[in-house]
Amino acid sequence: MSADWSNRRLHFIGIGGAGMSGLALVCDQLGATVSGSDRAESSYLERLRSAGLDPAVGHDGGNLPEDAEVVVSTAISTENPEMALALGRDQRILHRGELLAELCAEKRLIAIAGTHGKTTTTAMLIWALRESGDDPSFFIGGELPGAGADGDDAVNAGWGTGEWVIAEADESDASFLKLAPEIAVITNVEMDHHARWGSLAELHAAFESFAEPAKGVVAPVDPSLDVIAARGPSIRFTEDAPGPSDLNLVVPGKHNILNARAAIAALELAGLDTDQVIGALAGFPGVRRRQELKGSRNGARIYDDYAHHPTEVAAALEAMRSLQPEHLIAVFQPHLFSRTRAFADAFGEALTLADEVVVLEIYPAREEPIGELAGVSGLSVAEAAADHGGGMPIWWLPRADSVVEAMAPRLAAGDVLVTIGAGDVFKIGERLVEQCGRHAEQGQ
């Protein structure tokens, strides 16, 4: 029997994030009284308003109801005025992972974890279930087109009438260990979040704990994951299986083939007809900010991709290569000082899969360039790209305005420009497309 959420009052500090906004929307849908705040406007705040919520912009103690449970992510510090007030009042503090686990416990859970590909794999599962006539609940760290209640809007969460809940499981702060999946999907395991995990061995142990409660496990053919895959019924996936040799996907790239194989395996364990799943995935449109076509400029196609790890950057550029551009330009914004310090050389090498590279300054997100992170800069990535690039054009343009000014006159028919990163680099592509449209209206 489902829990009664009508007597819950929840206040989300940082409600504008992808994960937090999705949780807020579902809790509101289930009958809870929901409020929240974030430091700046975003598309997620607009979606919350469209659903009838009224999130505050800016953090202030006056936003916090006295009788609310307070939902936070790891990014919210005790210095946040709302968090400080909640602690002083001894209000209940819930980590977003705890709330997600509470919601997921109400249904049969397929949880998708991994360093790369978990958002797209989660989206593929949601898409295939919906196309198969099911109505799953879901939580995803991106926006899936057509997943809204009316089958049109791109949304990141929903509470359906079906028996399954599909949830992206985040290892960055170990919150995925709060989940108890019936089916655990692991796309891959690599070091990424160095501020949380001290070694690859520690990270592997965490993934073992994530998979422990599962009745079925999906994992790639990788010897380092043999222990994990030995738990309960398991299906191992490769580029060629399960499913037919040709999946006929719309989304490009070998990494998306792997994502689809993982999704097929998970739904086989869930008891769905494999042929039906494969047919549904053929129409999968992709997720926003994953090889997303933003438009064109001077005949050049402009894409955006959320890649923020060297493996992901390489996969994104290989996918762009499959579009057969005459000239491929990568515009990269490093994400986090800690990640840039750890992977500057690997980022530089991965970026040389393009024909021309632009590097911006780091998007700091939750980090400050202090202590051991002092002096870390995106310039190190540009220098690494130059070292690996064999004389290819490398631009160090820290500011977005400079990138737009430099790239706009260089784009031509046959080119592909892709913005890459987990920050706000996508706005560069949007500005290039918008300027082109404005010039056309003015007859320029």
XYZ file of C-alpha atoms in Angstrom:
444
model
C 0.000 0.000 0.000
C 1.394 3.407 -0.983
C 2.315 5.932 1.679
C 0.109 8.946 2.328
C 2.014 12.030 1.198
C -0.805 14.501 1.826
C 0.381 15.142 5.375
C 3.980 15.912 4.321
C 5.393 19.415 3.920
C 8.722 19.490 2.080
C 11.029 22.439 1.443
C 13.760 21.900 -1.170
C 16.919 24.004 -0.856
C 18.355 24.013 -4.370
C 15.049 23.077 -5.962
C 16.227 24.180 -9.416
C 18.603 21.259 -9.952
C 17.729 18.428 -12.325
C 17.354 15.835 -9.579
C 15.830 18.098 -6.921
C 13.220 19.589 -9.242
C 12.131 16.115 -10.308
C 11.710 15.014 -6.701
C 9.724 18.171 -5.935
C 7.391 17.611 -8.883
C 6.649 14.013 -7.911
C 6.097 14.858 -4.246
C 3.664 17.580 -5.322
C 1.940 15.091 -7.631
C 1.570 12.663 -4.717
C -0.133 15.313 -2.585
C 2.646 16.758 -0.446
C 2.876 20.507 0.187
C 6.042 21.573 -1.628
C 8.117 24.753 -1.481
C 11.722 25.549 -2.295
C 14.370 27.976 -3.417
C 17.389 28.224 -5.668
C 20.109 30.791 -6.167
C 19.217 31.630 -9.777
C 16.562 31.248 -12.451
C 16.583 28.149 -14.631
C 14.397 26.166 -17.006
C 13.662 23.791 -14.153
C 12.174 26.628 -12.087
C 9.945 27.490 -15.037
C 8.752 23.894 -15.177
C 7.973 23.971 -11.448
C 5.932 27.134 -11.916
C 4.052 25.525 -14.803
C 3.100 22.735 -12.384
C 1.657 25.276 -9.946
C 4.607 25.585 -7.556
C 6.157 28.901 -6.538
C 9.918 28.464 -5.995
C 11.834 31.424 -4.597
C 14.884 32.833 -6.340
C 17.619 33.475 -3.795
C 18.259 31.787 -0.472
C 16.774 33.478 2.581
C 15.523 32.253 5.937
C 12.155 33.787 5.173
C 11.615 31.133 2.488
C 11.626 28.296 5.027
C 8.310 27.119 6.559
C 8.711 26.243 10.230
C 6.906 22.913 9.933
C 8.648 21.598 6.803
C 11.034 18.731 6.334
C 14.063 20.179 4.552
C 15.422 18.397 1.474
C 19.016 19.134 0.460
C 21.717 17.850 -1.844
C 25.383 17.460 -0.979
C 26.009 20.850 -2.594
C 24.087 22.683 0.173
C 26.392 23.746 3.002
C 25.553 24.575 6.591
C 26.329 28.213 5.731
C 23.270 28.424 3.508
C 20.861 30.714 5.428
C 17.918 28.345 5.025
C 19.988 25.329 6.035
C 21.413 27.189 9.030
C 17.927 28.175 10.165
C 16.607 24.622 9.729
C 19.447 23.270 11.845
C 18.827 25.903 14.492
C 15.150 24.976 14.643
C 15.985 21.262 14.707
C 13.846 20.666 11.620
C 14.194 17.295 9.933
C 16.894 17.356 7.223
C 16.520 14.865 4.377
C 19.253 14.246 1.815
C 17.794 14.011 -1.683
C 19.041 10.416 -1.856
C 16.982 9.492 1.197
C 13.853 10.999 -0.330
C 14.490 9.268 -3.651
C 14.909 5.950 -1.842
C 11.668 6.528 0.060
C 9.772 7.136 -3.177
C 11.389 4.243 -5.034
C 10.530 1.830 -2.218
C 6.860 2.160 -3.176
C 7.322 0.278 -6.468
C 9.516 -2.295 -8.185
C 12.783 -0.498 -8.827
C 15.177 -0.615 -11.757
C 18.132 1.589 -10.776
C 20.799 2.597 -13.281
C 24.278 3.495 -12.053
C 27.613 4.020 -13.757
C 30.225 6.621 -14.554
C 28.974 7.190 -18.094
C 25.716 6.606 -19.910
C 23.354 6.273 -16.969
C 21.110 9.174 -17.992
C 20.667 7.910 -21.548
C 20.232 4.297 -20.418
C 17.610 5.418 -17.886
C 15.841 7.374 -20.617
C 15.912 4.379 -22.959
C 14.273 2.215 -20.283
C 11.546 4.793 -19.680
C 10.959 5.211 -23.413
C 10.778 1.470 -24.104
C 8.382 0.820 -21.217
C 6.081 3.638 -22.311
C 6.158 2.485 -25.930
C 5.290 -1.008 -24.698
C 2.128 0.295 -23.058
C 3.402 0.609 -19.477
C 3.263 3.810 -17.424
C 6.408 3.774 -15.257
C 7.365 6.249 -12.601
C 10.801 7.704 -13.228
C 13.588 9.953 -12.025
C 16.260 10.963 -14.519
C 19.141 13.432 -14.453
C 18.163 14.927 -17.805
C 15.108 15.805 -19.855
C 13.449 13.128 -21.989
C 11.370 14.505 -24.872
C 7.848 13.143 -25.014
C 7.839 11.839 -21.437
C 5.384 14.390 -20.070
C 1.869 13.480 -19.015
C 0.549 14.716 -22.362
C 3.236 12.829 -24.279
C 4.755 16.068 -25.490
C 6.820 17.910 -22.891
C 10.439 17.013 -22.116
C 10.513 16.159 -18.415
C 12.902 14.712 -15.839
C 10.488 12.936 -13.482
C 6.973 11.540 -13.273
C 4.796 9.281 -11.175
C 2.988 6.780 -13.383
C 0.368 4.141 -12.702
C 2.599 1.173 -13.580
C 4.381 -1.187 -11.200
C 7.910 -0.066 -12.089
C 9.944 2.966 -11.084
C 13.053 3.701 -13.170
C 15.667 5.757 -11.356
C 19.070 7.124 -12.273
C 21.372 6.282 -9.360
C 24.086 8.820 -8.560
C 27.451 7.623 -7.301
C 28.969 11.125 -7.055
C 28.001 11.503 -3.392
C 27.330 7.810 -2.643
C 23.581 8.470 -2.494
C 22.973 5.465 -4.767
C 23.763 3.250 -1.793
C 20.441 4.263 -0.210
C 18.494 2.499 -2.980
C 17.365 -1.128 -2.906
C 16.825 -2.044 -6.571
C 15.124 -5.200 -7.766
C 17.195 -4.843 -10.941
C 20.556 -3.063 -10.731
C 22.084 -1.784 -13.976
C 25.759 -0.791 -14.077
C 26.837 0.829 -17.323
C 30.570 1.058 -16.463
C 32.840 2.065 -13.580
C 35.632 4.637 -13.825
C 37.068 7.221 -11.473
C 35.349 10.581 -11.882
C 34.349 12.169 -8.561
C 37.737 12.456 -6.894
C 36.435 14.571 -4.031
C 34.316 11.605 -2.868
C 36.174 8.431 -3.852
C 39.795 7.923 -2.886
C 40.528 5.036 -5.237
C 39.056 2.841 -7.932
C 39.015 -0.052 -5.466
C 36.853 1.964 -3.062
C 34.521 2.863 -5.922
C 34.196 -0.779 -7.029
C 33.325 -1.744 -3.466
C 30.568 0.869 -3.479
C 29.111 -0.527 -6.706
C 29.173 -3.998 -5.167
C 27.122 -2.632 -2.268
C 24.729 -0.955 -4.711
C 24.082 -4.270 -6.496
C 23.886 -6.402 -3.333
C 20.100 -6.157 -2.714
C 19.196 -6.748 -6.379
C 17.551 -9.913 -7.640
C 18.961 -9.244 -11.124
C 22.098 -7.436 -12.282
C 23.043 -5.971 -15.664
C 26.717 -5.178 -16.255
C 29.160 -4.940 -19.159
C 31.610 -7.704 -19.972
C 34.466 -6.376 -17.859
C 36.590 -8.610 -15.591
C 36.637 -5.936 -12.903
C 32.848 -6.291 -12.591
C 32.718 -10.124 -12.434
C 32.111 -10.133 -8.683
C 29.221 -7.691 -9.035
C 27.627 -9.584 -11.917
C 27.765 -12.846 -9.955
C 24.938 -11.648 -7.684
C 21.582 -13.202 -8.612
C 20.488 -13.599 -12.252
C 22.702 -11.441 -14.427
C 23.014 -10.418 -18.042
C 26.338 -9.150 -19.386
C 26.229 -6.842 -22.373
C 28.612 -5.905 -25.176
C 28.339 -3.845 -28.349
C 26.831 -6.937 -30.031
C 24.491 -8.413 -27.397
C 21.834 -8.841 -26.160
C 19.643 -8.227 -29.175
C 20.388 -8.366 -32.909
C 23.667 -7.181 -34.386
C 22.009 -4.084 -35.878
C 19.874 -2.064 -33.479
C 19.051 0.665 -36.011
C 19.185 3.506 -33.477
C 18.494 7.144 -34.301
C 21.039 8.390 -31.734
C 24.637 8.154 -32.987
C 27.723 6.629 -31.416
C 29.024 3.293 -30.139
C 28.356 4.412 -26.580
C 24.643 4.634 -27.357
C 24.713 1.098 -28.710
C 26.121 0.009 -25.344
C 23.462 2.029 -23.526
C 20.762 0.316 -25.594
C 22.210 -3.149 -24.920
C 22.085 -2.418 -21.174
C 18.465 -1.264 -21.454
C 17.481 -4.378 -23.418
C 19.143 -6.585 -20.798
C 17.350 -4.837 -17.920
C 13.945 -5.195 -19.543
C 14.636 -8.860 -20.329
C 15.158 -9.369 -16.588
C 11.918 -7.439 -15.993
C 10.064 -9.905 -18.214
C 9.391 -7.739 -21.272
C 9.399 -9.075 -24.818
C 12.830 -8.387 -26.303
C 11.597 -7.798 -29.852
C 9.101 -5.227 -28.583
C 11.821 -3.434 -26.623
C 14.151 -3.364 -29.632
C 11.383 -1.958 -31.819
C 10.670 0.752 -29.268
C 14.333 1.777 -28.964
C 14.547 2.312 -32.726
C 12.450 5.440 -32.203
C 14.269 6.694 -29.110
C 14.901 10.428 -29.715
C 17.726 10.946 -27.252
C 17.961 13.128 -24.155
C 18.400 16.858 -24.069
C 22.060 17.838 -23.769
C 23.175 14.468 -25.160
C 24.161 14.965 -28.829
C 21.321 17.451 -29.015
C 20.982 19.348 -32.288
C 20.536 23.009 -31.377
C 20.226 24.356 -34.916
C 22.524 25.767 -37.572
C 24.672 28.793 -38.390
C 25.859 29.582 -41.927
C 24.986 26.015 -42.910
C 27.010 24.523 -40.049
C 25.200 22.168 -37.692
C 25.495 23.029 -34.002
C 25.167 20.327 -31.342
C 25.470 20.184 -27.572
C 26.657 17.357 -25.340
C 26.834 17.034 -21.547
C 30.102 15.044 -21.584
C 32.361 15.996 -18.659
C 34.779 13.063 -18.330
C 37.537 12.243 -20.872
C 35.866 8.960 -21.854
C 32.593 10.799 -22.445
C 34.293 13.556 -24.442
C 35.923 10.977 -26.708
C 32.598 9.157 -27.158
C 30.786 12.403 -27.957
C 33.333 13.377 -30.608
C 33.307 9.891 -32.138
C 29.519 10.202 -32.391
C 29.893 13.580 -34.092
C 32.366 11.999 -36.525
C 29.655 9.538 -37.558
C 27.757 12.560 -38.941
C 30.609 12.942 -41.460
C 31.358 16.650 -40.986
C 33.843 18.337 -43.258
C 35.282 20.161 -40.244
C 34.542 19.296 -36.592
C 34.919 22.008 -33.948
C 34.817 21.092 -30.239
C 34.028 23.866 -27.754
C 34.853 22.471 -24.312
C 34.106 23.883 -20.870
C 35.808 21.901 -18.088
C 33.568 21.113 -15.105
C 34.931 21.251 -11.529
C 38.446 22.198 -10.460
C 39.087 18.746 -8.949
C 38.111 16.904 -12.138
C 40.177 19.259 -14.302
C 43.240 18.823 -12.099
C 42.925 15.032 -12.307
C 42.154 14.753 -16.022
C 43.619 17.799 -17.805
C 45.948 15.725 -19.988
C 43.289 13.110 -20.760
C 40.801 15.845 -21.682
C 43.358 17.407 -24.006
C 44.019 14.097 -25.732
C 40.309 13.292 -26.123
C 39.585 16.705 -27.629
C 42.051 16.108 -30.462
C 39.467 13.789 -32.023
C 38.055 17.072 -33.359
C 39.675 19.137 -36.118
C 39.679 22.343 -34.090
C 39.368 22.875 -30.333
C 38.179 25.756 -28.171
C 38.664 25.596 -24.399
C 36.887 27.847 -21.899
C 37.603 28.503 -18.253
C 36.347 25.962 -15.711
C 32.697 25.905 -14.657
C 33.169 25.649 -10.879
C 29.706 24.370 -9.863
C 29.981 23.580 -6.150
C 33.777 24.001 -5.831
C 36.057 26.902 -4.929
C 39.643 27.293 -6.252
C 41.183 27.206 -2.790
C 43.630 24.955 -0.988
C 44.902 22.183 -3.241
C 42.625 23.446 -6.051
C 44.149 26.922 -6.088
C 45.555 27.820 -9.492
C 43.751 25.059 -11.401
C 42.609 26.451 -14.750
C 41.114 25.382 -18.038
C 44.324 26.619 -19.631
C 45.928 23.298 -18.622
C 43.416 21.488 -20.850
C 44.168 23.797 -23.792
C 47.894 23.230 -23.296
C 47.371 19.453 -23.166
C 45.321 19.583 -26.374
C 48.141 21.515 -28.024
C 50.664 18.925 -26.844
C 48.595 16.069 -28.299
C 47.232 17.912 -31.315
C 50.185 17.903 -33.678
C 49.693 21.527 -34.745
C 45.888 21.505 -34.994
C 44.139 24.816 -34.145
C 43.666 25.182 -30.373
C 41.908 28.230 -28.926
C 42.131 29.311 -25.279
C 39.108 31.589 -24.897
C 38.102 31.738 -21.216
C 34.916 33.778 -21.765
C 31.796 32.681 -23.629
C 31.453 36.058 -25.372
C 34.891 35.606 -26.927
C 33.959 32.150 -28.208
C 30.819 33.444 -29.919
C 32.733 36.327 -31.511
C 35.520 34.054 -32.730
C 33.435 31.162 -34.029
C 30.515 32.995 -35.679
C 32.424 34.120 -38.797
C 34.332 30.825 -39.115
C 31.358 28.498 -39.446
C 30.448 27.258 -42.926
C 28.269 24.654 -44.615
C 29.520 21.147 -43.862
C 30.934 22.091 -40.458
C 29.783 20.633 -37.162
C 30.350 22.583 -33.950
C 29.637 20.782 -30.676
C 29.634 22.423 -27.264
C 30.785 19.986 -24.593
C 30.506 20.157 -20.809
C 28.191 19.901 -17.814
C 28.071 23.653 -17.138
C 26.449 26.412 -19.173
C 28.508 25.965 -22.359
C 25.297 25.031 -24.230
C 24.377 28.721 -24.199
C 27.163 29.389 -26.711
C 25.496 27.158 -29.294
C 22.126 28.724 -28.574
C 23.566 32.212 -29.097
C 25.164 31.216 -32.384
C 21.865 29.796 -33.639
C 19.856 32.744 -32.319
C 22.162 35.297 -33.958
C 21.836 33.496 -37.269
C 18.055 33.651 -37.063
C 18.129 37.317 -36.117
C 20.444 38.153 -39.009
C 18.167 36.312 -41.420
C 15.151 38.324 -40.202
C 17.103 41.540 -40.725
C 18.167 40.476 -44.206
C 21.855 40.407 -43.315
